[in-house]
Backbone as JSON, one array per atom type, in Angstrom:
{
  "sequence": "XXXXXXXXXXXXXXXXXXXXXXXXXXXXXXXXXXXXXXXXXXXXXXXXXXXXXXXXXXXXXXXXXXXXXXXXXXXXXXXXXXXXXXXXXXXXXXXXXXXXXXXXXXXXXXXXXXXXXXXXXXXXXXXXXXXXXXXXXXXXXXXXXXXXXXXXXXXXXXXXXXXXXXXXXXXXXXXXXXXXXXXXXXXXXXXXXXXXXXXXXXXXXXXXXXXXXXXXXXXXXXXXXXXXXXXXXXXXXXXXXXXXXXXXXXXXXXXXXX",
  "N": [[121.27, 67.08, -86.91], [120.24, 69.1, -84.29], [119.78, 70.56, -81.07], [120.94, 72.95, -80.87], [122.4, 75.52, -82.88], [124.74, 76.84, -85.24], [123.92, 78.5, -87.18], [123.05, 81.75, -87.97], [120.46, 82.83, -87.87], [118.73, 81.15, -86.56], [117.91, 78.81, -83.87], [118.09, 76.07, -83.58], [118.37, 72.94, -85.4], [116.44, 70.63, -87.32], [116.04, 67.55, -88.77], [114.0, 65.66, -90.31], [114.17, 64.55, -92.74], [116.81, 63.56, -94.91], [119.23, 64.54, -97.28], [119.17, 65.51, -100.8], [118.45, 66.9, -104.12], [119.9, 68.77, -106.81], [118.56, 71.81, -108.15], [118.79, 74.41, -109.09], [120.92, 77.35, -109.73], [121.8, 78.19, -107.17], [122.25, 75.88, -105.81], [124.67, 74.84, -106.54], [127.14, 74.69, -105.1], [126.45, 73.27, -102.75], [126.33, 73.37, -99.28], [125.32, 71.44, -97.55], [125.38, 69.06, -99.02], [128.15, 68.83, -99.45], [129.02, 68.41, -96.81], [127.61, 66.03, -96.11], [128.53, 64.09, -97.96], [131.07, 63.58, -97.14], [130.88, 61.54, -95.36], [129.9, 59.35, -96.6], [129.44, 55.9, -96.83], [130.45, 55.36, -94.32], [130.02, 53.18, -91.79], [127.05, 53.11, -89.89], [126.93, 55.86, -89.54], [124.95, 58.89, -89.57], [124.94, 59.92, -92.15], [125.68, 57.82, -93.77], [124.74, 57.03, -96.22], [125.49, 59.11, -97.75], [124.5, 61.99, -99.56], [122.16, 61.08, -100.53], [118.65, 61.08, -100.95], [116.56, 60.45, -98.2], [114.04, 59.36, -95.92], [113.64, 60.07, -92.43], [112.17, 58.74, -90.16], [112.5, 58.15, -87.45], [113.34, 60.48, -86.36], [111.2, 62.15, -86.22], [109.68, 62.95, -83.91], [111.38, 64.44, -82.4], [111.44, 67.36, -81.86], [109.38, 67.57, -80.03], [110.43, 66.78, -77.68], [112.04, 68.81, -76.89], [111.75, 71.08, -74.57], [112.09, 73.79, -73.96], [111.15, 76.74, -75.61], [112.09, 77.54, -78.96], [113.65, 78.8, -82.01], [113.42, 76.82, -84.85], [115.05, 75.45, -87.49], [113.87, 73.75, -90.17], [114.78, 70.81, -91.78], [117.54, 71.43, -92.54], [119.33, 69.99, -93.92], [118.14, 69.14, -96.22], [115.2, 69.29, -98.36], [112.0, 69.92, -97.62], [109.92, 69.89, -99.44], [110.7, 68.41, -101.58], [110.25, 66.58, -104.56], [110.2, 63.82, -104.31], [109.44, 63.2, -101.76], [106.89, 61.78, -99.96], [103.48, 62.93, -99.75], [102.03, 62.11, -97.48], [104.05, 61.79, -95.6], [105.06, 64.38, -95.36], [102.83, 65.54, -94.22], [102.95, 64.35, -91.71], [105.22, 65.58, -90.65], [104.29, 68.22, -90.49], [102.27, 67.83, -88.66], [103.7, 67.29, -86.31], [104.96, 69.78, -85.98], [102.77, 71.45, -85.52], [101.93, 70.39, -83.1], [104.07, 70.92, -81.41], [103.97, 73.51, -80.0], [105.53, 75.25, -78.6], [107.67, 76.03, -80.06], [109.05, 77.97, -82.85], [108.86, 77.2, -86.11], [110.95, 77.09, -88.94], [110.6, 76.73, -92.21], [112.15, 76.12, -95.18], [112.29, 76.28, -98.69], [113.24, 75.44, -102.09], [111.49, 74.55, -103.85], [109.05, 75.91, -104.77], [106.69, 75.71, -106.23], [105.61, 73.2, -105.55], [105.22, 73.57, -102.85], [103.11, 75.5, -102.87], [101.18, 73.95, -104.19], [100.7, 71.81, -102.4], [100.0, 73.02, -100.02], [97.18, 73.55, -99.4], [96.43, 71.06, -98.48], [97.7, 70.67, -96.14], [98.04, 71.04, -92.59], [98.33, 74.02, -91.55], [99.88, 76.32, -89.24], [100.19, 79.05, -86.88], [102.78, 79.01, -85.79], [104.41, 78.0, -87.71], [106.65, 78.9, -89.99], [107.01, 79.76, -93.37], [109.18, 79.68, -96.13], [111.03, 80.71, -99.1], [113.88, 80.1, -101.2], [115.84, 82.45, -102.97], [118.06, 83.1, -105.32], [118.92, 84.67, -107.48], [117.72, 87.3, -109.69], [116.33, 85.92, -111.59], [114.89, 84.01, -110.28], [112.86, 85.07, -108.77], [110.24, 84.42, -109.21], [109.55, 82.37, -107.55], [108.69, 83.59, -105.26], [106.12, 84.46, -105.82], [104.62, 82.11, -105.72], [104.92, 81.5, -103.01], [103.61, 83.66, -101.8], [100.99, 83.08, -102.19], [100.34, 81.26, -100.31], [98.88, 80.61, -97.19], [100.5, 81.42, -94.76], [101.65, 81.98, -91.39], [103.99, 83.49, -91.1], [105.83, 84.57, -93.83], [108.85, 84.12, -95.52], [112.01, 85.09, -97.04], [114.98, 83.6, -98.21], [117.71, 84.91, -99.35], [120.14, 83.69, -100.4], [122.75, 81.63, -101.56], [123.46, 84.94, -102.52], [123.65, 85.75, -105.79], [123.65, 87.69, -107.71], [122.47, 90.97, -108.77], [119.34, 92.03, -107.4], [117.07, 94.03, -108.05], [114.38, 94.56, -108.05], [112.85, 93.3, -105.91], [110.05, 91.52, -105.05], [108.13, 92.36, -102.4], [105.68, 92.52, -101.18], [103.46, 91.12, -98.88], [105.46, 89.65, -97.68], [107.31, 88.84, -94.79], [109.87, 88.81, -93.78], [113.34, 88.98, -94.59], [116.29, 87.31, -95.42], [119.7, 87.68, -96.13], [122.69, 86.54, -97.68], [126.12, 85.74, -98.45], [127.86, 83.3, -100.5], [129.82, 80.65, -99.11], [132.97, 78.92, -98.55], [135.59, 77.06, -100.33], [135.13, 77.33, -103.02], [133.58, 79.53, -103.33], [131.35, 81.8, -104.84], [131.54, 85.25, -105.79], [130.02, 88.05, -104.01], [128.61, 91.14, -104.51], [128.88, 94.2, -102.67], [127.02, 96.21, -103.32], [124.8, 94.8, -104.2], [123.79, 93.71, -101.87], [123.22, 96.02, -100.35], [121.22, 97.14, -101.91], [119.06, 95.33, -101.55], [118.73, 95.54, -98.78], [117.93, 98.24, -98.62], [115.55, 98.16, -100.06], [114.03, 96.58, -98.33], [113.93, 98.23, -96.07], [112.52, 100.36, -97.09], [110.03, 99.17, -97.51], [109.34, 98.31, -95.02], [110.13, 95.77, -94.09], [111.6, 93.32, -92.04], [115.13, 92.92, -92.04], [117.78, 90.7, -92.37], [121.14, 90.26, -92.24], [123.22, 87.76, -93.0], [125.89, 86.88, -93.68], [129.06, 87.77, -95.28], [130.46, 85.79, -96.5], [132.57, 83.88, -98.67], [135.92, 82.46, -99.05], [137.03, 82.29, -96.49], [134.87, 82.69, -94.29], [134.77, 83.46, -91.65], [136.57, 85.5, -91.46], [135.61, 87.49, -93.13], [133.2, 88.13, -91.99], [130.08, 89.68, -90.88], [129.3, 92.29, -90.93], [127.67, 95.13, -92.11], [128.0, 98.2, -93.54], [128.97, 99.3, -91.11], [127.53, 98.07, -89.05], [125.77, 95.26, -87.6], [123.0, 93.45, -88.95], [120.28, 92.25, -87.65], [117.57, 91.9, -87.78], [114.31, 90.61, -87.16], [111.03, 89.15, -87.61], [108.58, 90.49, -85.4], [107.13, 88.64, -82.81], [103.84, 87.97, -81.95], [102.77, 87.4, -78.76], [101.7, 84.17, -77.99], [100.5, 83.78, -80.42], [102.18, 83.83, -82.67], [102.1, 85.28, -84.99], [103.1, 87.78, -87.42], [103.77, 91.03, -86.17], [102.25, 94.31, -86.42], [104.17, 96.31, -86.24], [107.33, 96.38, -87.71], [110.74, 95.17, -88.2], [111.82, 94.41, -85.76], [114.01, 93.2, -83.15], [115.05, 89.78, -82.64], [112.73, 87.73, -80.89], [112.6, 85.78, -78.1], [110.53, 83.23, -77.13], [109.01, 82.32, -74.06], [108.69, 79.06, -72.54], [105.73, 77.34, -73.31], [104.31, 79.41, -74.42]],
  "CA": [[120.16, 67.52, -86.1], [120.79, 69.57, -83.03], [118.98, 71.57, -80.39], [121.7, 74.19, -80.98], [122.84, 75.71, -84.26], [125.62, 77.98, -85.51], [123.26, 79.35, -88.18], [122.81, 82.98, -87.23], [119.05, 83.23, -87.77], [117.92, 80.12, -85.91], [118.47, 78.27, -82.64], [118.24, 74.61, -83.66], [118.01, 72.33, -86.68], [115.67, 69.39, -87.21], [116.1, 66.94, -90.1], [113.23, 64.43, -90.5], [114.58, 64.06, -94.07], [118.2, 63.86, -95.23], [119.58, 64.43, -98.69], [118.41, 66.34, -101.74], [119.01, 66.97, -105.46], [120.07, 70.16, -107.22], [117.56, 72.26, -109.13], [119.03, 75.77, -109.59], [122.32, 77.75, -109.53], [122.15, 78.3, -105.77], [122.59, 74.55, -105.3], [125.91, 74.36, -107.15], [128.14, 74.36, -104.07], [125.6, 73.02, -101.58], [127.1, 73.04, -98.07], [124.79, 70.21, -96.96], [125.91, 67.95, -99.81], [129.58, 68.72, -99.15], [129.15, 67.8, -95.49], [127.08, 64.66, -96.09], [129.31, 63.17, -98.77], [132.29, 63.22, -96.4], [130.62, 60.37, -94.53], [129.34, 58.24, -97.39], [130.08, 54.62, -96.62], [130.9, 55.17, -92.94], [128.96, 52.38, -91.17], [126.35, 53.63, -88.73], [126.86, 57.32, -89.51], [123.69, 59.4, -90.12], [125.07, 60.14, -93.59], [126.3, 56.66, -94.39], [124.29, 57.02, -97.62], [125.85, 60.38, -98.37], [123.42, 62.97, -99.7], [120.98, 60.45, -101.14], [117.43, 61.44, -100.24], [115.9, 59.4, -97.43], [113.22, 59.78, -94.8], [114.2, 59.71, -91.12], [110.99, 58.75, -89.28], [112.88, 58.11, -86.04], [113.59, 61.85, -85.9], [109.98, 62.94, -86.32], [109.17, 63.49, -82.65], [112.46, 65.09, -81.66], [111.12, 68.69, -81.29], [108.44, 67.44, -78.91], [111.22, 66.54, -76.48], [112.7, 70.06, -76.54], [110.73, 71.79, -73.81], [112.27, 75.25, -74.07], [110.81, 77.24, -76.94], [113.22, 78.02, -79.76], [113.5, 78.81, -83.45], [113.89, 75.54, -85.37], [115.18, 75.38, -88.95], [113.43, 72.41, -90.58], [115.49, 70.23, -92.92], [118.74, 72.14, -92.96], [120.09, 69.06, -94.76], [117.25, 68.59, -97.25], [114.13, 70.19, -98.77], [110.79, 69.2, -97.26], [108.99, 69.8, -100.56], [111.29, 67.63, -102.67], [109.21, 65.82, -105.27], [110.2, 62.4, -103.93], [108.96, 63.02, -100.39], [105.44, 61.56, -100.05], [102.61, 63.87, -99.06], [101.69, 61.6, -96.16], [105.17, 62.04, -94.68], [105.07, 65.82, -95.13], [101.75, 65.79, -93.26], [103.43, 63.96, -90.38], [106.12, 66.64, -90.21], [103.46, 69.36, -90.11], [101.55, 67.47, -87.44], [104.62, 67.5, -85.2], [105.16, 71.21, -85.81], [101.57, 71.99, -84.89], [101.87, 69.92, -81.71], [105.17, 71.53, -80.64], [103.6, 74.93, -80.05], [106.53, 76.07, -77.91], [108.71, 76.41, -81.03], [108.75, 78.61, -84.13], [109.52, 76.36, -87.12], [111.31, 77.81, -90.15], [110.64, 75.77, -93.31], [112.69, 76.81, -96.35], [112.29, 75.4, -99.86], [113.41, 75.96, -103.44], [110.42, 73.94, -104.66], [107.92, 76.75, -104.41], [105.45, 75.23, -106.87], [105.04, 72.1, -104.77], [104.73, 74.18, -101.62], [101.77, 76.05, -103.11], [100.28, 72.86, -104.57], [100.35, 70.95, -101.26], [99.6, 73.8, -98.85], [95.79, 73.36, -98.99], [96.25, 69.74, -97.86], [98.5, 70.63, -94.93], [97.5, 71.77, -91.45], [99.24, 75.1, -91.23], [99.7, 76.88, -87.91], [100.93, 80.31, -86.75], [104.19, 78.82, -85.43], [105.11, 77.41, -88.85], [107.06, 79.91, -90.95], [107.3, 79.18, -94.68], [110.03, 80.55, -96.91], [111.63, 80.21, -100.33], [115.21, 80.6, -101.53], [115.89, 83.24, -104.2], [119.48, 83.43, -105.44], [119.09, 85.7, -108.5], [116.46, 87.88, -110.15], [115.63, 84.93, -112.42], [114.11, 83.08, -109.44], [111.88, 85.77, -107.95], [108.93, 83.81, -109.42], [109.25, 81.52, -106.39], [108.0, 84.41, -104.26], [104.71, 84.51, -106.15], [104.02, 80.89, -105.17], [104.89, 81.64, -101.56], [102.62, 84.67, -101.39], [99.64, 82.5, -102.29], [100.2, 80.31, -99.21], [98.43, 81.3, -95.97], [101.42, 81.14, -93.66], [101.72, 83.03, -90.39], [105.12, 84.31, -91.52], [106.46, 84.19, -95.1], [110.18, 84.73, -95.52], [112.9, 84.83, -98.16], [116.41, 83.42, -97.99], [118.42, 85.35, -100.55], [121.47, 83.15, -100.12], [123.76, 82.65, -101.83], [123.08, 86.0, -103.44], [124.57, 85.57, -106.92], [123.51, 88.78, -108.66], [121.59, 92.04, -108.28], [117.88, 91.84, -107.45], [116.65, 95.41, -107.77], [112.92, 94.65, -107.93], [112.42, 92.17, -105.09], [108.65, 91.71, -104.67], [108.08, 92.18, -100.95], [104.31, 92.54, -100.65], [103.1, 89.85, -98.27], [106.65, 89.01, -97.12], [107.5, 89.34, -93.44], [111.27, 88.74, -93.33], [114.31, 88.69, -95.67], [117.66, 86.96, -95.03], [120.65, 87.78, -97.25], [124.02, 86.05, -97.35], [127.0, 85.33, -99.54], [128.29, 81.9, -100.51], [131.08, 80.41, -98.41], [133.69, 77.72, -98.99], [136.74, 77.34, -101.18], [134.68, 77.64, -104.39], [132.53, 80.53, -103.18], [131.17, 82.83, -105.86], [131.56, 86.57, -105.12], [128.8, 88.83, -103.81], [128.96, 92.55, -104.5], [128.21, 94.95, -101.6], [125.86, 96.98, -103.79], [123.64, 93.91, -104.26], [123.25, 93.59, -100.5], [122.65, 97.31, -99.97], [119.96, 97.32, -102.64], [118.0, 94.57, -100.89], [118.49, 96.18, -97.48], [117.18, 99.48, -98.81], [114.19, 97.79, -100.44], [113.36, 96.12, -97.11], [113.68, 99.4, -95.21], [111.45, 101.14, -97.74], [108.75, 98.49, -97.39], [109.1, 97.93, -93.64], [110.32, 94.32, -93.91], [112.84, 93.05, -91.3], [116.27, 92.52, -92.87], [118.8, 89.97, -91.61], [122.32, 90.0, -93.05], [123.83, 86.59, -92.39], [127.34, 86.79, -93.84], [129.65, 88.09, -96.58], [130.88, 84.53, -97.1], [133.93, 83.8, -99.2], [136.72, 81.29, -98.7], [137.16, 82.31, -95.04], [133.76, 83.55, -93.87], [135.03, 83.99, -90.32], [137.34, 86.72, -91.62], [134.81, 88.52, -93.79], [132.21, 88.55, -91.02], [128.7, 89.97, -91.27], [129.03, 93.71, -90.7], [127.31, 95.88, -93.31], [127.96, 99.64, -93.28], [129.27, 99.64, -89.74], [126.69, 97.44, -88.04], [125.12, 94.0, -87.97], [121.56, 93.58, -89.21], [119.71, 91.04, -87.09], [116.13, 92.1, -87.65], [113.43, 89.46, -87.35], [109.63, 89.53, -87.34], [108.15, 90.47, -84.01], [106.14, 87.6, -82.59], [102.78, 88.28, -81.0], [102.74, 86.34, -77.76], [100.58, 83.24, -78.04], [99.93, 83.64, -81.75], [103.22, 83.55, -83.66], [101.86, 86.05, -86.19], [103.9, 88.98, -87.49], [103.11, 92.21, -85.65], [102.18, 95.44, -87.34], [105.48, 96.95, -86.22], [108.34, 95.53, -88.3], [112.11, 95.52, -87.9], [112.15, 94.16, -84.37], [115.01, 92.18, -82.86], [114.44, 88.47, -82.41], [112.03, 87.6, -79.62], [112.58, 84.41, -77.62], [109.31, 82.98, -76.39], [109.15, 81.38, -72.95], [108.02, 77.78, -72.71], [104.3, 77.34, -73.11], [103.64, 80.53, -75.07]],
  "C": [[120.65, 67.93, -84.74], [119.85, 70.57, -82.41], [119.77, 72.86, -80.21], [122.2, 74.3, -82.41], [123.74, 76.92, -84.35], [125.03, 78.9, -86.57], [122.71, 80.58, -87.46], [121.33, 83.28, -87.0], [118.14, 82.16, -87.16], [118.6, 79.65, -84.63], [118.83, 76.79, -82.75], [117.91, 74.14, -85.07], [117.34, 70.98, -86.43], [115.55, 68.79, -88.61], [115.33, 65.61, -90.14], [113.42, 63.85, -91.9], [116.05, 64.42, -94.23], [118.42, 63.67, -96.72], [118.67, 65.22, -99.59], [119.01, 66.17, -103.14], [119.0, 68.43, -105.91], [119.05, 70.56, -108.29], [117.83, 73.66, -109.68], [120.45, 76.2, -109.21], [122.73, 77.86, -108.06], [122.6, 76.99, -105.16], [124.0, 74.09, -105.68], [126.93, 73.9, -106.12], [127.45, 74.1, -102.74], [126.43, 72.59, -100.36], [126.64, 71.72, -97.48], [125.32, 68.99, -97.71], [127.39, 67.73, -99.5], [129.8, 68.02, -97.82], [128.76, 66.33, -95.52], [127.98, 63.69, -96.83], [130.64, 62.8, -98.11], [132.12, 61.9, -95.65], [129.99, 59.21, -95.29], [130.15, 56.97, -97.15], [130.59, 54.37, -95.21], [129.79, 54.42, -92.19], [128.37, 53.04, -89.92], [126.25, 55.14, -88.65], [125.52, 57.79, -90.08], [123.73, 59.64, -91.63], [125.88, 59.03, -94.24], [125.94, 56.56, -95.87], [124.57, 58.34, -98.31], [124.66, 61.33, -98.42], [122.23, 62.39, -100.46], [119.76, 60.8, -100.3], [116.88, 60.25, -99.47], [115.12, 60.0, -96.27], [113.86, 59.3, -93.5], [113.05, 59.72, -90.11], [111.34, 58.72, -87.8], [113.18, 59.5, -85.48], [112.32, 62.7, -85.82], [109.6, 63.63, -85.01], [110.22, 64.25, -81.84], [112.07, 66.46, -81.1], [110.15, 68.63, -80.12], [109.18, 67.24, -77.6], [112.0, 67.78, -76.05], [111.67, 70.95, -75.84], [110.86, 73.3, -73.9], [111.97, 75.71, -75.48], [112.0, 77.81, -77.66], [112.82, 78.12, -81.22], [114.13, 77.53, -84.0], [113.87, 75.58, -86.9], [114.91, 73.94, -89.37], [114.16, 71.98, -91.84], [116.61, 71.13, -93.42], [119.59, 71.3, -93.9], [119.22, 68.45, -95.85], [116.28, 69.69, -97.69], [112.82, 69.45, -98.56], [109.84, 69.02, -98.43], [109.64, 69.17, -101.8], [110.22, 66.73, -103.27], [109.14, 64.36, -104.88], [109.8, 62.15, -102.47], [107.44, 62.89, -100.43], [104.65, 62.6, -99.25], [102.27, 63.4, -97.65], [102.8, 61.87, -95.15], [105.26, 63.54, -94.37], [103.98, 66.19, -94.12], [102.18, 65.43, -91.85], [104.37, 65.02, -89.81], [105.31, 67.85, -89.73], [102.68, 69.07, -88.83], [102.43, 67.66, -86.21], [104.81, 69.0, -84.93], [103.95, 71.86, -85.14], [101.51, 71.61, -83.4], [102.93, 70.6, -80.83], [105.0, 73.05, -80.65], [104.62, 75.83, -79.38], [107.6, 76.59, -78.86], [108.13, 77.24, -82.17], [109.55, 77.85, -85.19], [109.72, 77.15, -88.41], [111.54, 76.8, -91.28], [111.04, 76.52, -94.58], [112.77, 75.83, -97.52], [112.68, 76.16, -101.13], [112.29, 75.45, -104.35], [109.1, 74.64, -104.35], [106.62, 76.29, -105.03], [104.8, 74.13, -106.06], [104.54, 72.61, -103.42], [103.32, 74.71, -101.82], [100.77, 74.95, -103.41], [99.79, 72.08, -103.34], [99.78, 71.72, -100.08], [98.13, 73.6, -98.45], [95.52, 72.02, -98.3], [97.02, 69.6, -96.55], [97.83, 71.44, -93.82], [98.52, 72.82, -91.03], [98.93, 75.64, -89.83], [100.54, 78.15, -87.79], [102.41, 80.13, -86.42], [105.0, 78.14, -86.53], [105.39, 78.52, -89.87], [107.42, 79.21, -92.25], [108.1, 80.18, -95.51], [110.54, 79.89, -98.18], [113.01, 80.84, -100.51], [115.17, 81.31, -102.88], [117.33, 83.7, -104.37], [119.79, 84.5, -106.48], [117.71, 86.22, -108.89], [115.65, 86.88, -110.99], [114.73, 84.0, -111.6], [113.15, 83.8, -108.5], [110.47, 85.21, -108.15], [108.55, 82.88, -108.26], [108.44, 82.29, -105.34], [106.5, 84.45, -104.55], [103.99, 83.27, -105.63], [103.89, 81.0, -103.66], [103.78, 82.58, -101.1], [101.2, 84.14, -101.45], [99.38, 81.45, -101.21], [99.87, 81.08, -97.93], [99.31, 80.89, -94.79], [101.4, 82.3, -92.67], [102.83, 84.01, -90.71], [105.68, 83.73, -92.81], [107.82, 84.89, -95.16], [110.98, 84.31, -96.75], [114.32, 84.61, -97.66], [117.11, 83.76, -99.29], [119.89, 85.0, -100.34], [121.66, 81.82, -100.84], [123.25, 83.68, -102.83], [124.11, 86.04, -104.57], [124.48, 86.69, -107.96], [122.57, 89.82, -108.1], [120.12, 91.65, -108.4], [117.28, 93.19, -107.06], [115.14, 95.55, -107.61], [112.37, 93.49, -107.13], [110.97, 92.39, -104.65], [108.42, 91.36, -103.2], [106.67, 92.26, -100.37], [103.96, 91.16, -100.1], [104.25, 89.07, -97.68], [106.97, 89.65, -95.79], [108.96, 89.37, -92.98], [112.14, 88.39, -94.53], [115.69, 88.44, -95.05], [118.55, 87.09, -96.27], [122.01, 87.27, -96.79], [124.81, 85.69, -98.59], [127.39, 83.87, -99.41], [129.63, 81.77, -99.78], [131.71, 79.11, -98.89], [134.75, 78.05, -100.02], [136.37, 77.63, -102.63], [133.64, 78.75, -104.39], [132.53, 81.55, -104.32], [131.02, 84.19, -105.18], [130.18, 87.2, -105.02], [129.19, 90.3, -103.69], [128.2, 93.3, -103.39], [126.98, 95.71, -102.08], [124.62, 96.11, -103.95], [122.96, 93.81, -102.9], [122.57, 94.89, -100.1], [121.31, 97.55, -100.66], [118.81, 96.59, -101.95], [117.69, 95.15, -99.52], [117.62, 97.42, -97.64], [115.75, 99.2, -99.24], [113.39, 97.34, -99.21], [113.01, 97.3, -96.21], [112.55, 100.24, -95.79], [110.08, 100.52, -97.49], [108.46, 97.99, -95.97], [109.23, 96.44, -93.36], [111.62, 94.09, -93.14], [113.91, 92.43, -92.19], [117.33, 91.89, -91.99], [119.97, 89.68, -92.54], [123.14, 88.92, -92.38], [125.35, 86.58, -92.49], [127.76, 87.32, -95.21], [130.1, 86.81, -97.28], [132.31, 84.6, -97.59], [134.65, 82.57, -98.71], [136.86, 81.17, -97.19], [136.07, 83.21, -94.47], [133.96, 84.12, -92.47], [135.81, 85.3, -90.39], [136.51, 87.85, -92.22], [133.66, 89.0, -92.9], [130.84, 88.83, -91.6], [128.32, 91.41, -90.96], [128.77, 94.4, -92.03], [127.17, 97.35, -92.92], [128.03, 99.96, -91.79], [128.42, 98.99, -88.67], [126.23, 96.08, -88.53], [123.63, 94.25, -88.1], [120.9, 92.26, -88.82], [118.2, 91.14, -86.92], [115.36, 90.81, -87.94], [111.99, 89.91, -87.12], [109.34, 89.51, -85.85], [107.04, 89.45, -83.87], [105.11, 88.08, -81.58], [102.66, 87.11, -80.03], [101.48, 85.49, -77.9], [100.0, 83.03, -79.42], [100.97, 83.28, -82.79], [103.04, 84.31, -84.94], [102.77, 87.26, -86.22], [103.11, 90.18, -86.95], [103.06, 93.31, -86.7], [103.53, 96.16, -87.4], [106.51, 95.97, -86.74], [109.7, 95.93, -87.77], [112.5, 95.31, -86.46], [113.3, 93.16, -84.26], [114.3, 90.87, -82.56], [113.85, 88.41, -81.0], [112.02, 86.14, -79.24], [111.34, 84.2, -76.77], [109.57, 82.04, -75.23], [108.36, 80.13, -73.22], [106.53, 77.95, -72.45], [103.57, 78.48, -73.77], [103.12, 80.1, -76.43]]
}
């Protein structure tokens, strides 16, 4: 958990839950699991229990103490809609996000069915972005669940991109992130897969963010696609957090109190 992050599309991470379990091919080489398991058994370490799922109630109010507005990736080390996380606890997380109006919270899940199921019981707000992970064409069904949720901004994380997705359903989607897998066991990502998604986003007016090529040494492969970086994000309407009619804007940092 940190009020700063090296993740290209966010400013900070907040983990009121730690740990998860694998449910689809994108989870195979989970970076969060690899990191957490390094510290299993280390007394007093936040990941003393490795990647076992556990609630972290002492972290719930952390974003309320960050006064400067920022983008906050929620549960970078877990999945808020994991089936073993009680609804009452998820409601507490949403309550904090609603109260911390100075931030834009980015909630990403692979458990799209539970997201849709629980959404009517949650207090959604314009500063809470909801997204799903889609690693191959076989998992585009997650997008249908997301589209039925009344979120201010709905987004897709197509990472790790493990195959071509030529018919990405983008109606009702406000932002798409694409990235390749990294680490010593990284699976390859073909440039034509990335270009296809970029072109689909440009056709439909959806901001496109290319995070990385990945690979064994992601610092060497970088994140340049066809001669430029792609850092598009939804434009935020001041005071509302809703996506603007104009798409493809650069990220907008909101001043405190907006």
